[in-house]
XYZ file of C-alpha atoms in Angstrom:
551
model
C 48.417 70.046 2.985
C 51.220 68.732 0.796
C 51.880 65.048 0.296
C 53.858 63.550 3.161
C 53.721 66.678 5.330
C 53.001 66.613 9.036
C 49.503 67.315 10.323
C 50.031 67.670 14.042
C 48.383 69.004 17.152
C 49.617 72.328 18.502
C 52.150 70.907 20.909
C 52.466 74.059 23.016
C 48.869 73.663 24.234
C 49.141 70.038 25.355
C 50.308 68.749 28.688
C 52.936 66.550 27.089
C 56.681 67.033 27.339
C 57.561 68.460 23.918
C 61.323 68.113 24.205
C 63.032 65.572 21.911
C 62.608 62.047 23.219
C 66.373 61.560 23.120
C 66.877 64.556 25.387
C 68.238 63.585 28.811
C 65.595 65.856 30.358
C 62.667 64.240 28.536
C 60.162 62.835 31.044
C 57.725 59.975 30.581
C 54.815 59.916 32.958
C 55.050 57.558 35.921
C 54.154 53.998 35.083
C 54.387 54.614 31.350
C 55.981 51.636 29.674
C 56.647 53.419 26.398
C 59.862 54.975 27.621
C 61.123 51.617 28.786
C 60.282 49.958 25.469
C 62.372 52.298 23.309
C 59.502 54.367 21.895
C 59.530 58.047 20.958
C 57.271 60.845 22.185
C 55.123 60.460 19.072
C 54.663 56.762 19.821
C 53.600 57.628 23.366
C 50.954 60.054 22.095
C 49.634 57.646 19.448
C 49.351 54.677 21.808
C 47.785 56.795 24.544
C 45.184 58.234 22.184
C 44.208 54.744 20.982
C 43.823 53.512 24.542
C 46.620 50.944 24.127
C 49.598 50.017 26.271
C 53.024 49.390 24.762
C 53.843 45.758 25.470
C 56.311 44.958 22.680
C 59.878 46.184 22.349
C 60.457 48.917 19.765
C 63.474 47.818 17.742
C 63.931 50.522 15.133
C 62.698 51.503 11.721
C 61.118 49.098 9.224
C 62.862 47.630 6.218
C 60.936 46.806 3.085
C 60.102 43.170 2.616
C 62.010 42.133 -0.519
C 59.529 41.282 -3.254
C 61.376 41.945 -6.506
C 62.237 38.237 -6.651
C 58.603 37.129 -6.384
C 57.411 38.115 -9.882
C 60.165 36.047 -11.494
C 59.785 33.131 -9.088
C 56.033 32.881 -9.668
C 55.681 34.128 -13.253
C 54.406 30.960 -14.933
C 50.700 31.749 -14.489
C 51.074 35.281 -15.874
C 53.108 34.088 -18.864
C 50.461 31.482 -19.648
C 47.630 33.993 -19.371
C 48.719 37.010 -21.372
C 52.168 36.098 -22.679
C 55.183 38.371 -22.336
C 53.293 41.579 -23.202
C 50.422 40.634 -20.938
C 52.550 39.938 -17.870
C 54.580 43.143 -18.375
C 51.685 45.566 -18.827
C 49.559 43.919 -16.171
C 52.494 44.222 -13.752
C 52.779 47.940 -14.586
C 49.106 48.383 -13.755
C 49.424 46.394 -10.549
C 52.388 48.507 -9.393
C 50.454 51.744 -9.957
C 47.418 50.345 -8.164
C 49.544 48.968 -5.329
C 51.174 52.380 -4.804
C 47.757 54.028 -4.500
C 46.681 51.288 -2.108
C 49.740 51.486 0.115
C 49.665 55.297 0.146
C 46.089 55.126 1.434
C 47.046 52.513 4.019
C 50.119 54.506 4.995
C 48.043 57.575 5.782
C 45.756 55.496 7.999
C 48.784 53.927 9.662
C 49.987 57.425 10.509
C 46.604 58.215 12.048
C 46.555 55.004 14.072
C 49.889 53.127 14.121
C 48.620 49.947 15.755
C 49.313 46.253 15.193
C 45.584 45.839 14.580
C 45.642 47.603 11.245
C 42.546 47.152 9.111
C 39.860 46.527 11.722
C 41.165 49.390 13.833
C 41.049 51.695 10.823
C 37.573 50.403 9.948
C 36.384 51.253 13.455
C 35.398 54.941 13.784
C 36.388 57.315 16.522
C 34.073 59.858 18.045
C 34.786 62.980 20.033
C 37.708 62.423 22.366
C 38.655 64.366 25.448
C 42.092 65.929 25.332
C 43.813 67.462 28.336
C 45.255 70.913 27.716
C 46.960 73.559 29.821
C 45.277 76.876 30.410
C 47.192 80.116 30.707
C 47.245 79.638 34.475
C 48.847 76.196 33.949
C 45.823 74.419 35.387
C 44.652 71.271 33.644
C 41.347 71.713 31.863
C 39.475 69.054 29.850
C 37.859 70.179 26.658
C 36.622 68.701 23.417
C 38.641 69.398 20.324
C 37.220 68.865 16.819
C 40.726 67.993 15.623
C 40.378 64.516 17.124
C 36.882 63.823 15.780
C 36.756 60.982 13.278
C 34.044 58.694 12.027
C 35.402 56.130 9.586
C 32.212 54.075 9.285
C 28.499 54.502 10.046
C 28.104 54.346 13.816
C 25.270 51.821 13.573
C 27.613 49.139 12.210
C 30.978 50.227 13.595
C 31.443 47.342 16.030
C 30.223 44.358 13.925
C 31.871 45.805 10.820
C 35.288 46.089 12.477
C 34.853 42.566 13.886
C 34.209 40.981 10.473
C 37.015 43.007 8.854
C 39.314 41.802 11.633
C 38.455 38.178 10.949
C 39.024 38.561 7.200
C 42.283 40.481 7.603
C 43.609 37.820 9.959
C 42.333 35.084 7.626
C 44.255 36.643 4.739
C 47.495 36.746 6.712
C 47.167 33.297 8.295
C 46.495 31.628 4.940
C 49.406 33.623 3.515
C 51.875 31.844 5.828
C 51.760 28.426 4.089
C 51.564 30.282 0.761
C 54.883 32.034 1.437
C 56.476 28.783 2.588
C 55.113 27.013 -0.483
C 57.066 29.371 -2.774
C 60.281 28.549 -0.903
C 59.424 24.849 -1.144
C 58.850 24.927 -4.909
C 62.196 26.656 -5.465
C 64.023 23.944 -3.519
C 62.125 21.173 -5.306
C 62.802 22.849 -8.657
C 66.549 22.772 -8.026
C 66.416 19.088 -7.134
C 64.427 18.290 -10.270
C 66.874 20.288 -12.378
C 69.682 18.020 -11.175
C 67.692 14.810 -11.403
C 64.618 15.078 -13.579
C 62.985 11.903 -12.253
C 63.686 12.569 -8.573
C 60.813 11.623 -6.313
C 60.447 14.919 -4.438
C 57.234 16.415 -5.823
C 54.601 14.195 -4.213
C 51.929 15.962 -2.178
C 53.194 14.614 1.136
C 56.738 15.686 0.316
C 55.636 19.195 -0.647
C 53.682 19.382 2.613
C 56.734 18.383 4.650
C 58.874 20.986 2.889
C 56.283 23.670 3.697
C 56.156 22.579 7.335
C 59.939 22.673 7.665
C 60.157 26.225 6.341
C 57.279 27.332 8.572
C 59.011 25.925 11.650
C 62.306 27.621 10.710
C 60.538 30.954 10.201
C 58.781 30.659 13.560
C 62.034 29.716 15.326
C 63.645 32.869 13.929
C 60.705 34.969 15.154
C 60.994 33.513 18.643
C 64.720 33.341 19.284
C 66.066 36.040 16.965
C 63.213 38.554 16.963
C 65.506 41.373 18.094
C 67.781 40.660 15.128
C 65.008 40.929 12.543
C 65.830 44.549 11.521
C 69.520 43.631 11.200
C 68.705 40.474 9.235
C 66.408 42.376 6.871
C 69.132 44.982 6.371
C 71.667 42.280 5.492
C 69.282 40.525 3.143
C 68.383 43.844 1.538
C 72.061 44.114 0.536
C 71.944 40.520 -0.742
C 68.768 41.419 -2.580
C 70.371 44.373 -4.379
C 73.569 42.539 -5.321
C 71.547 39.513 -6.420
C 69.372 41.757 -8.549
C 72.326 43.116 -10.504
C 73.852 39.631 -10.759
C 70.661 38.337 -12.371
C 70.499 41.260 -14.792
C 74.131 40.867 -15.871
C 73.902 37.106 -16.333
C 70.640 37.134 -18.266
C 71.489 40.096 -20.529
C 75.008 38.917 -21.359
C 74.478 35.164 -21.674
C 71.004 34.806 -23.220
C 69.559 35.291 -26.669
C 67.182 38.253 -26.786
C 63.769 38.556 -28.403
C 62.937 41.761 -30.322
C 61.280 44.507 -28.298
C 58.208 44.539 -30.539
C 57.586 40.899 -29.701
C 58.194 41.274 -25.960
C 56.011 44.345 -25.473
C 53.433 43.656 -28.176
C 52.687 39.926 -28.196
C 49.641 38.988 -26.120
C 48.568 35.351 -25.904
C 45.617 33.437 -24.541
C 47.462 30.361 -23.357
C 44.767 29.590 -20.780
C 42.092 29.193 -23.458
C 39.734 31.897 -22.180
C 38.695 32.914 -25.689
C 39.617 36.544 -25.142
C 43.096 38.036 -24.788
C 41.956 40.846 -22.505
C 40.229 38.436 -20.130
C 43.268 36.171 -20.204
C 45.492 39.073 -19.128
C 43.090 39.940 -16.315
C 43.137 36.343 -15.112
C 46.933 36.565 -15.067
C 46.730 39.546 -12.690
C 46.658 37.193 -9.710
C 50.413 36.520 -9.899
C 51.679 40.144 -9.747
C 48.821 40.967 -7.373
C 50.005 38.246 -4.977
C 53.538 39.623 -5.203
C 52.492 43.130 -4.139
C 49.864 42.290 -1.528
C 50.902 42.444 2.094
C 52.904 45.689 2.143
C 50.822 46.527 5.213
C 53.037 44.056 7.093
C 54.914 47.036 8.471
C 51.680 48.417 9.921
C 51.195 45.240 11.947
C 54.735 45.686 13.303
C 54.097 49.357 14.129
C 54.058 48.836 17.896
C 57.634 47.583 17.617
C 58.868 50.503 15.500
C 60.324 53.775 16.722
C 58.344 56.854 15.698
C 55.945 54.652 13.716
C 53.423 57.389 12.895
C 56.061 59.292 10.921
C 58.497 56.654 9.680
C 56.176 53.765 8.838
C 54.096 55.307 5.989
C 57.172 56.552 4.126
C 58.885 53.189 4.546
C 55.869 51.294 3.160
C 55.474 53.564 0.132
C 59.174 53.642 -0.737
C 59.510 49.883 -0.233
C 56.581 49.270 -2.597
C 57.939 51.700 -5.175
C 61.492 50.322 -5.109
C 60.416 46.684 -5.105
C 57.939 47.421 -7.879
C 60.625 49.044 -10.004
C 63.082 46.209 -9.410
C 60.416 43.575 -9.976
C 59.276 45.175 -13.232
C 62.800 45.344 -14.640
C 63.313 41.688 -13.715
C 60.072 40.704 -15.440
C 61.081 42.648 -18.572
C 64.533 41.036 -18.509
C 62.995 37.607 -18.131
C 60.617 38.196 -21.047
C 63.472 39.363 -23.306
C 65.640 36.356 -22.462
C 63.120 33.547 -22.017
C 63.342 32.184 -25.564
C 60.990 29.206 -26.011
C 58.193 30.079 -23.590
C 56.439 26.719 -23.851
C 59.695 24.863 -23.224
C 60.479 26.932 -20.140
C 56.939 26.714 -18.769
C 56.731 22.962 -19.253
C 60.205 22.100 -17.967
C 60.673 19.466 -15.270
C 61.591 22.111 -12.690
C 58.146 23.712 -12.768
C 59.779 27.112 -12.098
C 60.465 29.226 -15.226
C 63.263 31.320 -13.689
C 65.272 28.205 -12.707
C 65.054 26.762 -16.201
C 65.867 30.162 -17.723
C 68.971 30.515 -15.553
C 70.138 27.054 -16.563
C 69.445 27.718 -20.258
C 71.387 30.997 -20.032
C 74.425 29.818 -18.079
C 74.578 26.162 -19.149
C 75.952 25.495 -15.662
C 74.158 23.627 -12.900
C 76.439 25.139 -10.243
C 75.788 28.704 -11.390
C 72.068 27.984 -11.429
C 72.255 26.611 -7.885
C 74.084 29.703 -6.605
C 71.628 32.127 -8.188
C 68.550 30.140 -7.202
C 69.866 29.959 -3.648
C 69.652 33.749 -3.542
C 65.963 33.462 -4.467
C 65.442 30.781 -1.815
C 67.053 32.936 0.888
C 64.988 35.986 -0.069
C 61.832 33.875 -0.172
C 62.656 32.520 3.279
C 63.095 36.066 4.611
C 59.668 36.843 3.182
C 58.225 33.851 5.062
C 59.816 35.086 8.294
C 58.288 38.532 7.765
C 54.852 37.063 7.010
C 54.968 35.030 10.228
C 55.987 38.155 12.171
C 53.171 40.276 10.721
C 50.556 37.526 11.109
C 51.402 36.854 14.744
C 51.235 40.574 15.604
C 47.866 40.914 13.912
C 46.578 37.833 15.734
C 47.913 39.206 19.022
C 46.255 42.594 18.440
C 42.893 41.026 17.552
C 43.077 38.837 20.652
C 43.881 41.955 22.685
C 40.519 43.305 21.511
C 38.864 39.987 22.496
C 38.069 39.109 18.896
C 39.286 35.494 18.985
C 38.562 32.328 20.954
C 41.083 31.890 23.799
C 41.978 35.573 23.510
C 43.364 35.707 27.043
C 45.996 33.115 26.157
C 46.865 34.520 22.724
C 47.221 38.137 23.884
C 49.472 37.313 26.844
C 53.023 38.664 26.512
C 55.385 36.806 28.793
C 57.506 39.074 30.992
C 61.014 39.503 29.652
C 60.203 38.261 26.146
C 58.661 41.467 24.743
C 57.278 39.474 21.798
C 53.809 37.914 21.360
C 55.147 34.380 21.911
C 51.747 32.751 22.369
C 50.419 34.360 19.182
C 53.485 33.161 17.256
C 52.925 29.583 18.475
C 49.228 29.689 17.545
C 50.152 31.097 14.112
C 52.452 28.112 13.587
C 49.844 25.585 14.695
C 47.153 27.024 12.403
C 49.592 27.180 9.467
C 50.595 23.548 10.011
C 46.934 22.485 10.143
C 46.252 24.261 6.841
C 49.293 22.584 5.302
C 48.029 19.164 6.416
C 45.178 19.538 3.915
C 47.774 19.055 1.197
C 48.483 15.465 2.272
C 45.229 14.279 0.729
C 44.683 16.744 -2.119
C 46.097 20.046 -3.229
C 42.629 21.349 -4.184
C 41.728 22.442 -0.642
C 45.172 23.946 0.023
C 45.147 25.880 -3.270
C 41.653 27.193 -2.491
C 42.746 28.392 0.945
C 45.878 29.994 -0.496
C 43.728 31.733 -3.148
C 41.570 32.925 -0.282
C 44.547 34.869 1.087
C 44.350 37.332 -1.816
C 40.605 37.811 -1.545
C 40.510 38.216 2.241
C 43.362 40.728 2.320
C 41.898 42.708 -0.576
C 38.517 42.901 1.136
C 40.109 44.182 4.342
C 41.971 46.851 2.352
C 38.775 47.845 0.530
C 36.855 48.106 3.793
C 39.398 50.326 5.552
C 40.138 52.544 2.535
C 36.415 52.725 1.770
C 35.751 54.045 5.280
C 38.329 56.821 4.990
C 37.006 57.669 1.498
C 33.467 57.900 2.862
C 34.670 60.323 5.481
C 36.350 62.463 2.826
C 33.167 62.360 0.733
C 31.180 63.646 3.696
C 33.681 66.439 4.188
C 34.345 65.418 7.785
C 37.565 65.990 9.704
C 40.210 63.268 9.666
C 42.352 62.179 12.552
C 45.635 64.072 12.989
C 48.530 62.358 11.252
C 52.168 63.049 10.642
C 52.047 61.716 7.061
C 49.194 62.988 4.936
C 47.998 62.617 1.331
C 46.559 66.117 1.517
C 44.484 67.250 -1.450
C 45.457 64.112 -3.389
C 43.791 61.871 -0.799
C 40.415 61.455 -2.515
C 41.668 60.545 -6.029
C 44.326 58.230 -4.593
C 41.672 56.489 -2.464
C 39.404 56.172 -5.525
C 42.174 54.672 -7.667
C 43.056 52.206 -4.905
C 39.436 51.076 -4.537
C 39.014 50.539 -8.304
C 42.243 48.529 -8.418
C 41.257 46.417 -5.419
C 37.765 45.767 -6.802
C 39.243 44.231 -9.963
C 41.702 42.170 -7.944
C 38.947 40.964 -5.609
C 36.813 39.637 -8.463
C 39.735 37.979 -10.262
C 40.848 36.250 -7.048
C 37.860 33.923 -7.371
C 38.470 32.913 -10.996
C 39.418 29.277 -11.662
C 42.784 28.376 -13.178
C 41.184 27.251 -16.460
C 37.866 28.029 -18.170
C 35.041 25.500 -17.758
C 36.837 23.610 -14.981
C 35.805 20.268 -13.584
C 34.658 20.369 -9.939
C 38.092 19.218 -8.786
C 39.717 22.165 -10.591
C 37.317 24.832 -9.360
C 38.537 27.741 -7.284
C 36.574 27.104 -4.112
C 37.930 30.209 -2.418
C 34.614 32.035 -2.907
C 32.774 29.314 -0.983
C 35.273 29.449 1.900
C 35.165 33.269 1.887
C 31.376 33.367 2.199
C 31.487 30.618 4.828
C 33.975 32.579 6.971
C 31.909 35.781 6.705
C 28.733 33.930 7.728
C 30.479 32.165 10.624
C 32.010 35.444 11.845
C 28.645 37.225 11.620
C 26.800 34.441 13.456
C 29.525 34.239 16.097
C 29.297 37.989 16.611
C 25.525 37.885 17.120
C 25.632 34.857 19.397
C 28.745 35.579 21.434
C 31.338 38.116 20.354
C 29.145 41.211 20.668
C 29.230 40.766 24.443
C 32.991 40.599 24.880
C 34.585 41.995 21.684
C 36.075 45.432 22.387
C 36.009 47.538 19.217
C 38.996 49.932 19.028
C 36.619 52.907 19.071
C 35.497 51.991 22.586
C 38.998 52.422 23.994
C 39.510 55.721 22.199
C 36.252 57.116 23.532
C 37.327 56.363 27.084
C 40.415 58.608 26.882
C-alpha cells in the first residue's frame, strides 16, 4: 500500500449506510450521538469499533500548533552546547526524527482516532465481531481477520497500557507550566530590555506570571472552545506574516557571519570536554520544540473525519513548522554576532537581544516580540486543550482517582469542563514549587520530555513488534505501507537518544542543587503507578482492548 493511501473495509458488505455523511438521506442509527455532534460516517465507525461514545462536539479539521517560533525563543541552551553549527545540524536531525515519529503516530491515530492516544495504541485488540449483510440481507455475525490486532503481548496488555497512560498524562500535565513559562520569560525579557535593573525576575514573580498565563489559557478553553479552530487559523496567518517580518528585519538590518563559520563552527560552551557530547546535550531544546505534535490526536474526538484528516494534518504541520523553524535558526545564527554577549544579556532571551541589536529600536523590538508572545500563548492554550482531553479520556477508562468526576461532561457544554479545571489545579500546584526553589520545577519540566518520549516509544514499539511478527494491522485510512517498518525503526532510534539525553544535567559534574532530578521523579512515578495498579487499579481500570472485544 502506498504512503497515505486508504486501507478500508469493503463497505458494500457492512450494515452501515455508505452514502456521504453530508447527504440528506444519510441515516445514523437511533440513539447515536455522533450525528448530533457533527461527526462523519468514518468517525461513527471508528468510535463504534473502539467501544466509545461521542460526547464532545466535533468542530472541524485540526490546525498545526505553531512551533517555528519556539527554536528561536528557547535557543540559548543549544547555542551554549554546540554553537551555531551544533544547534543547526542537531535541529536538522531532530526534524527528520520528529517526522518519522509523527508519521508513526499518525498511522496509529488513523487506526484508533481517540483522545486516549498512547495508552489506547499500546493496548492490543483481539478478534472483534463485525456485523455483515448476507446475500439474503439477513444480519449475520462473523469473525473477520481484518480487524485482528495485537499491539502488545497479551500477558501485559492491561498493566502496560495503564503505566503508559500515566506517563503520557504526566508528560502533558508537566508540559502545561512549561509552555506558560516560555510565555512568561518572553514578557520578563521585554521588561528587562527596557529597564535592566527591573525587579521582575524573582522566583515568586516568575511563578505568578506562569499562573496568570495558565488561567488565561484555561479561560479560553472553557468559554471560547468552539472558537479554537478559528483562533488557530487567525494566528496561523499571524505566524506566517511574522515569520517573513523576522526574516526581512534580521537579513536586512544585521551584520552577517560567513557561512563557513555558521555551519562549521562547533563549540563546547557547556564544558563537557567533547564537542559531540555537547551537541547531543543541546538536543533537548529542539527536541522540546518538536515534542507534542500528537496534540491533535488527543483532540481527535472533536475533529471531523479524524481517521483520515488527522494524520495528514499532524505530518504536514510538523514538516512545515520544522522547515520554518530551521530557517529561523539559520537566520539567527547568521545574524547573532557576539554570541556570548547575546547569551549573557540582561533579557535572558537571545532572540529579544538580537532583535534589539538589529533594529536599534525598543518599539520595533516590542512589536516583534509581542508576535512571539502571542504565538507562545496560543501554544499554551493548545497544550491545555490536549492535556485536558487526555486526562478526560484516561478518566473515562477509570485510570485516575476521582475518575467519575473528571470524565463527566456537563450537558450542553460538549467540552470536558471538569478535566480542564483539574488540569488547571494540577498545573498551578506544580508552579507553586517555584516559589521556594526553581530546582524542583525545572526537574518536573524536564520530566515532560522524558515521559512523553517514553509513551511514544511504547506505542510505536508495540506497532513495530506487530510488524516484526508479520501480523495484521488494524484497518486505517492513512497508512505508511511498505515504509512502515523502517520509519518505525528510525523513530525508535531517535526517541531512544532523546530519552537518555532528557536526564542529563545542565552542566557536567553538577552540585546536588544543579542535578537533573527528573530521572528520580520518573522512576518514582512508574513505581507508584505499578504499585497502585497491583493494589487497586487492576480491579476497576478498563483497558481500551476490553471495550473493543465487547463489540
